[in-house]
Short mmCIF file of C-alpha atoms in Angstrom, two decimals:
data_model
loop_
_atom_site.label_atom_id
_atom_site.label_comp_id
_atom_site.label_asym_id
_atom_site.label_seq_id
_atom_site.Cartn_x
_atom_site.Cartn_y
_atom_site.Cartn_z
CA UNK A 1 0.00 0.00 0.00
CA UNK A 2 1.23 3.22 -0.90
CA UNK A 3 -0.40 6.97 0.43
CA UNK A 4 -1.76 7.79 -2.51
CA UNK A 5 -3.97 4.26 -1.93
CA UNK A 6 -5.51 5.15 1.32
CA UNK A 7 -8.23 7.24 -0.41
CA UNK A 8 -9.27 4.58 -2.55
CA UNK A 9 -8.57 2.37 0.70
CA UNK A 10 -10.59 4.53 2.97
CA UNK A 11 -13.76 4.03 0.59
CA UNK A 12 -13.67 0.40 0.04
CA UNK A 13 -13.51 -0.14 3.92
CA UNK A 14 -16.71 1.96 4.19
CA UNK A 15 -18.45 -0.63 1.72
CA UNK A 16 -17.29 -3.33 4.00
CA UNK A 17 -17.76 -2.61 7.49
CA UNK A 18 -19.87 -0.97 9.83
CA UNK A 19 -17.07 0.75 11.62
CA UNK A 20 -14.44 1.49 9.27
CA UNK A 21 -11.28 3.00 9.46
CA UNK A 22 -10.47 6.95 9.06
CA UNK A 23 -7.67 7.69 6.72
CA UNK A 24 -5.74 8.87 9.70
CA UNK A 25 -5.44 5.19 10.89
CA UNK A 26 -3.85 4.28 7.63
CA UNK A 27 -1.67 7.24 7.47
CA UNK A 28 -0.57 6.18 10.75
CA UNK A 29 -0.07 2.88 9.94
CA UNK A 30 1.91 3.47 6.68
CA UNK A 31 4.17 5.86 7.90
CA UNK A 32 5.03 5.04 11.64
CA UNK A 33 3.78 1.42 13.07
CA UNK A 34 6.87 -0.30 11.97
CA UNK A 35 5.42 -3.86 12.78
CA UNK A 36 2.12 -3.41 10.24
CA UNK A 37 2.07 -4.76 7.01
CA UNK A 38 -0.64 -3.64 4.61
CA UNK A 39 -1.15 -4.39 1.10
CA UNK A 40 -3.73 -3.84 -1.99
CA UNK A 41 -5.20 -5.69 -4.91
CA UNK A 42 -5.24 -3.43 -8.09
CA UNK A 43 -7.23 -4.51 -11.01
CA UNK A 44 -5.43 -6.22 -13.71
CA UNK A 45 -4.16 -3.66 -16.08
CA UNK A 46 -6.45 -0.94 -14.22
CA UNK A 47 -9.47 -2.38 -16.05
CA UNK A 48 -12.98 -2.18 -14.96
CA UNK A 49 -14.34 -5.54 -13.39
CA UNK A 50 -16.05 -7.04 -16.64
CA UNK A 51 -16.10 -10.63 -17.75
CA UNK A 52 -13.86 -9.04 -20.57
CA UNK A 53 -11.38 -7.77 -18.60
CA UNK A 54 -9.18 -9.78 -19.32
CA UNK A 55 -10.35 -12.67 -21.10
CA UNK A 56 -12.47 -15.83 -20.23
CA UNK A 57 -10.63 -15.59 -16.63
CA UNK A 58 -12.51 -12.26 -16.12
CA UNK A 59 -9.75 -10.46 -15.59
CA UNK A 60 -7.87 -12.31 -13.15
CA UNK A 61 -5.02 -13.60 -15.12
CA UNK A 62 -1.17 -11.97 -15.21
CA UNK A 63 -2.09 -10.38 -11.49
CA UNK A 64 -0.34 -10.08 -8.26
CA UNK A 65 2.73 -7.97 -9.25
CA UNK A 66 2.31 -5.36 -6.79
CA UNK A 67 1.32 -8.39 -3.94
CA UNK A 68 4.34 -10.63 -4.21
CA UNK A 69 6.89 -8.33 -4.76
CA UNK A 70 7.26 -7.26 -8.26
CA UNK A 71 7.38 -3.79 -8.73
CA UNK A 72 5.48 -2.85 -12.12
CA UNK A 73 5.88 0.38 -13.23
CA UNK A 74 4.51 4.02 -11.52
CA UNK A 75 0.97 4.17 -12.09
CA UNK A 76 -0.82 7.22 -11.77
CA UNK A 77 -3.32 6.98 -8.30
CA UNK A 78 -5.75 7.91 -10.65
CA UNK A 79 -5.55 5.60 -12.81
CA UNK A 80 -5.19 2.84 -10.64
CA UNK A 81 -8.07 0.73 -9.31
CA UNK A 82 -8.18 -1.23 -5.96
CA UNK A 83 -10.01 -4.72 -6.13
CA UNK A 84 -8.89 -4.99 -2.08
CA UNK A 85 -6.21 -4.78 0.57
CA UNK A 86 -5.27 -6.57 4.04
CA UNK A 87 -3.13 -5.75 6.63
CA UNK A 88 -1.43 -7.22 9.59
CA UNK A 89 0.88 -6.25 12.42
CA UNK A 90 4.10 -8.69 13.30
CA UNK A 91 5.45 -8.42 16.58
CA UNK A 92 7.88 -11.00 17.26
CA UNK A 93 6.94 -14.25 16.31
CA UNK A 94 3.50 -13.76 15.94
CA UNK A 95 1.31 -11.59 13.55
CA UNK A 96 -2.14 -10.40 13.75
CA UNK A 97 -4.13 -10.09 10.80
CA UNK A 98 -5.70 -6.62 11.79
CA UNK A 99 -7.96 -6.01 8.52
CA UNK A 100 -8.90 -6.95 4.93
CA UNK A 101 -11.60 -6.75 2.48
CA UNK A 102 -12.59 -7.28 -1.00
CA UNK A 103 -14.18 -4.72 -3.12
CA UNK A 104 -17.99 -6.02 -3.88
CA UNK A 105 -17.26 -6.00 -7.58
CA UNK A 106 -14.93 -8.34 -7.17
CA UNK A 107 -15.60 -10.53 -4.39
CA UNK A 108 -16.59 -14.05 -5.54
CA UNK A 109 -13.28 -14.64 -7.45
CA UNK A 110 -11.26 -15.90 -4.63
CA UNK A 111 -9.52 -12.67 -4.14
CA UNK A 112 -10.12 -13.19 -0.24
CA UNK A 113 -8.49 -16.68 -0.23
CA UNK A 114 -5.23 -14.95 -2.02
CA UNK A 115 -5.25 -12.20 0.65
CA UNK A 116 -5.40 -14.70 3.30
CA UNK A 117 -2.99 -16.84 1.63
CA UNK A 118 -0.44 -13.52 1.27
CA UNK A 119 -0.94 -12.77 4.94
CA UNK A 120 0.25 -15.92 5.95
CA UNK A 121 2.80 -16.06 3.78
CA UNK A 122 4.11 -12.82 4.64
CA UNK A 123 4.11 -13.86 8.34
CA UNK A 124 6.55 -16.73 7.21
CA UNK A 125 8.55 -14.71 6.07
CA UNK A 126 8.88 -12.58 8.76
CA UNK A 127 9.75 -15.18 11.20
CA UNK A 128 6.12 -15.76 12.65
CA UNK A 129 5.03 -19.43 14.28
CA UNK A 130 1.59 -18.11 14.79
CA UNK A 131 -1.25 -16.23 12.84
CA UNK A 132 -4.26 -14.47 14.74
CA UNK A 133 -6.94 -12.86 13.89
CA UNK A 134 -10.91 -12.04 14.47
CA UNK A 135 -14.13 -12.74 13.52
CA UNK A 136 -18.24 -11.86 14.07
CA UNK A 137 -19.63 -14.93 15.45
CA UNK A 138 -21.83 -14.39 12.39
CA UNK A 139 -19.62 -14.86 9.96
CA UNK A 140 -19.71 -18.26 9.11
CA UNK A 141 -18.21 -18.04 5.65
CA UNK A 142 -14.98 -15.96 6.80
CA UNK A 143 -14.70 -18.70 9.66
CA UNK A 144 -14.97 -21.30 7.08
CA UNK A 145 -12.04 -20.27 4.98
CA UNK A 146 -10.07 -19.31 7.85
CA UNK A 147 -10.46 -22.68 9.25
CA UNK A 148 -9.52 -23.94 5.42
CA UNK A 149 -5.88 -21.98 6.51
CA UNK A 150 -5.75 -23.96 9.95
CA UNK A 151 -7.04 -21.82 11.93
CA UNK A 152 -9.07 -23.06 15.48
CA UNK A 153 -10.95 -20.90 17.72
CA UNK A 154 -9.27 -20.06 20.48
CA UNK A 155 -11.43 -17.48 22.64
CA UNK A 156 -14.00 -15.34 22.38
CA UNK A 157 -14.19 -11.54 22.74
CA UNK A 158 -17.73 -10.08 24.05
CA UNK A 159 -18.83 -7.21 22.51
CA UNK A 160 -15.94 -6.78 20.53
CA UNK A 161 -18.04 -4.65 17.48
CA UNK A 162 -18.81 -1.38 18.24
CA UNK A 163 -21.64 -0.95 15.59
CA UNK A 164 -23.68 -3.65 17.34
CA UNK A 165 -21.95 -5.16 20.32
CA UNK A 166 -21.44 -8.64 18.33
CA UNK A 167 -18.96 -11.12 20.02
CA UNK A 168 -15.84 -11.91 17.94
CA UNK A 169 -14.06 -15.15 18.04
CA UNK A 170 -10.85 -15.33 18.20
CA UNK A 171 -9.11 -17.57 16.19
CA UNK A 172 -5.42 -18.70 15.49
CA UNK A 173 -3.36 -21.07 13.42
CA UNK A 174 0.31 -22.61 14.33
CA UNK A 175 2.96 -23.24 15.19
CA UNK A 176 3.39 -22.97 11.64
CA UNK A 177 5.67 -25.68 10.67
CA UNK A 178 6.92 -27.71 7.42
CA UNK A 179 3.91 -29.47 7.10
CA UNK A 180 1.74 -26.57 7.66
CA UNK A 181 4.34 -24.73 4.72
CA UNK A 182 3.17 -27.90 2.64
CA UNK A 183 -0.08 -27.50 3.10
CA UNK A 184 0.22 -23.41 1.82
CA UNK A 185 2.53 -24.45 -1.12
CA UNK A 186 -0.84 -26.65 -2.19
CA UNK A 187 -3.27 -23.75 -1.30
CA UNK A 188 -1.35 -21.85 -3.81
CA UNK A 189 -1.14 -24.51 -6.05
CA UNK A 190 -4.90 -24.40 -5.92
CA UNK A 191 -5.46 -20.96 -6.40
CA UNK A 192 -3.07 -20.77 -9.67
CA UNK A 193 -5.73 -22.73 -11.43
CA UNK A 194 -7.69 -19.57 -11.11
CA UNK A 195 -5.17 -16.69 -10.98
CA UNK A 196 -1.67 -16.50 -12.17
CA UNK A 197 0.73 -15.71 -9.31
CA UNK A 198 4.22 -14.10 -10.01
CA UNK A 199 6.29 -14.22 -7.04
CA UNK A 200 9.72 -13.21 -7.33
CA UNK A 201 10.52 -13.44 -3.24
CA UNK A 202 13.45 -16.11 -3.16
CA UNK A 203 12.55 -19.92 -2.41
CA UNK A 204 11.41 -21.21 -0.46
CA UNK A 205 8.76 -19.21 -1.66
CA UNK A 206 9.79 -17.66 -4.76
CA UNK A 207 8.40 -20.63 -7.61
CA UNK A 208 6.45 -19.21 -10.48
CA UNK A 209 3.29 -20.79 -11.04
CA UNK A 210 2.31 -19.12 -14.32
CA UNK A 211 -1.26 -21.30 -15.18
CA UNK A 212 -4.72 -18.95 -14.95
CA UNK A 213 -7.79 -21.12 -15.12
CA UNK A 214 -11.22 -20.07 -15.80
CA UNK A 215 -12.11 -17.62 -12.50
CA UNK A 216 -15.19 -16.56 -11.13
CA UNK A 217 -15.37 -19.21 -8.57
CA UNK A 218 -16.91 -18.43 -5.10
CA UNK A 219 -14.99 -19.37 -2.14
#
């Protein structure tokens, strides 16, 4: 995430929750909480989210440059679109997943899986045995995938939402070892049959999976 994001940021967290952040929280987070991690989804090649965008794939194909570390080349903010972001904070060896969203236009296509997936990932590589994060009790799908990733409910916070007083669980996954690195090296393995990941981060993590299937899947 760059600053010239958060505006784009700021709106797309309005359309997703009830209490969402002000763009001073971003600012802040950007620019002096050295443990926080935060990172967006643009739209492939700034297009509009079409089933032509792209091809049969909807648009999803040749993506992820920005995500996994390759640095395309300066786009103008205005040009640029935002199909979602997620953040985390890393303090020692375990990271919090603080945040993330999908734009509505674009949610369906297993966008939230690859955030999730990045998250962890970027944990890894940060030195982090454990993953937390949470969750409305009434959000059965988001506990589904998260529990796809490992995660296991671990507590529960009581009126953790400020819009309506909702419980949150809290949930965790780890330690994270070489069979739980396994298990992400399939995830993403799974997802490249809908969306082709570049990742240029050195192995262990650095393998190219270049396929892009047909997209549009739900999670």
């Amino acid at each position: 995430m760059r600053l010239d994001d958060i505006s784009q940021v700021v709106r797309l967290d309005a359309l997703s929750f009830a209490t969402p952040w002000p763009e001073r929280t971003y600012r802040y987070e950007l620019l002096e909480n050295r443990s926080a991690i935060l990172i967006v989804l643009e739209t492939p090649d700034v297009l509009e989210p079409t089933a032509e965008a792209g091809g049969a794939d909807g648009g999803l194909s040749g993506w992820v440059n920005r995500l996994l570390g390759r640095q395309p080349e300066a786009t103008p903010a205005s040009a640029r679109r935002l199909a979602g972001y997620s953040g985390s904070w890393q303090i020692v060896d375990e990271a919090h997943i603080s945040t993330i969203a999908v734009h509505p236009d674009w949610r369906g296509r297993k966008l939230g899986e690859l955030l999730i997936w990045m998250m962890i990932r970027q944990a890894l590589r940060h030195g982090a045995a454990y993953v937390t994060l949470e969750v409305r009790v009434s959000n059965a799908i988001a506990q589904n995938l998260y529990r796809k990733y490992g995660f296991e409910i671990v507590g529960r916070r009581k009126g953790y939402y400020r819009d309506n007083h909702e419980d949150a669980y809290n949930m965790c996954v780890g330690p994270m070892d070489d069979d739980y690195r396994s298990r992400l090296e399939a995830y993403r393995a799974a997802l490249a049959e809908w969306i082709e990941i570049i990742d240029n981060i050195p192995e262990p993590w650095g393998t190219v999976l270049p396929h892009a299937g047909p997209g549009g899947s739900t999670h």
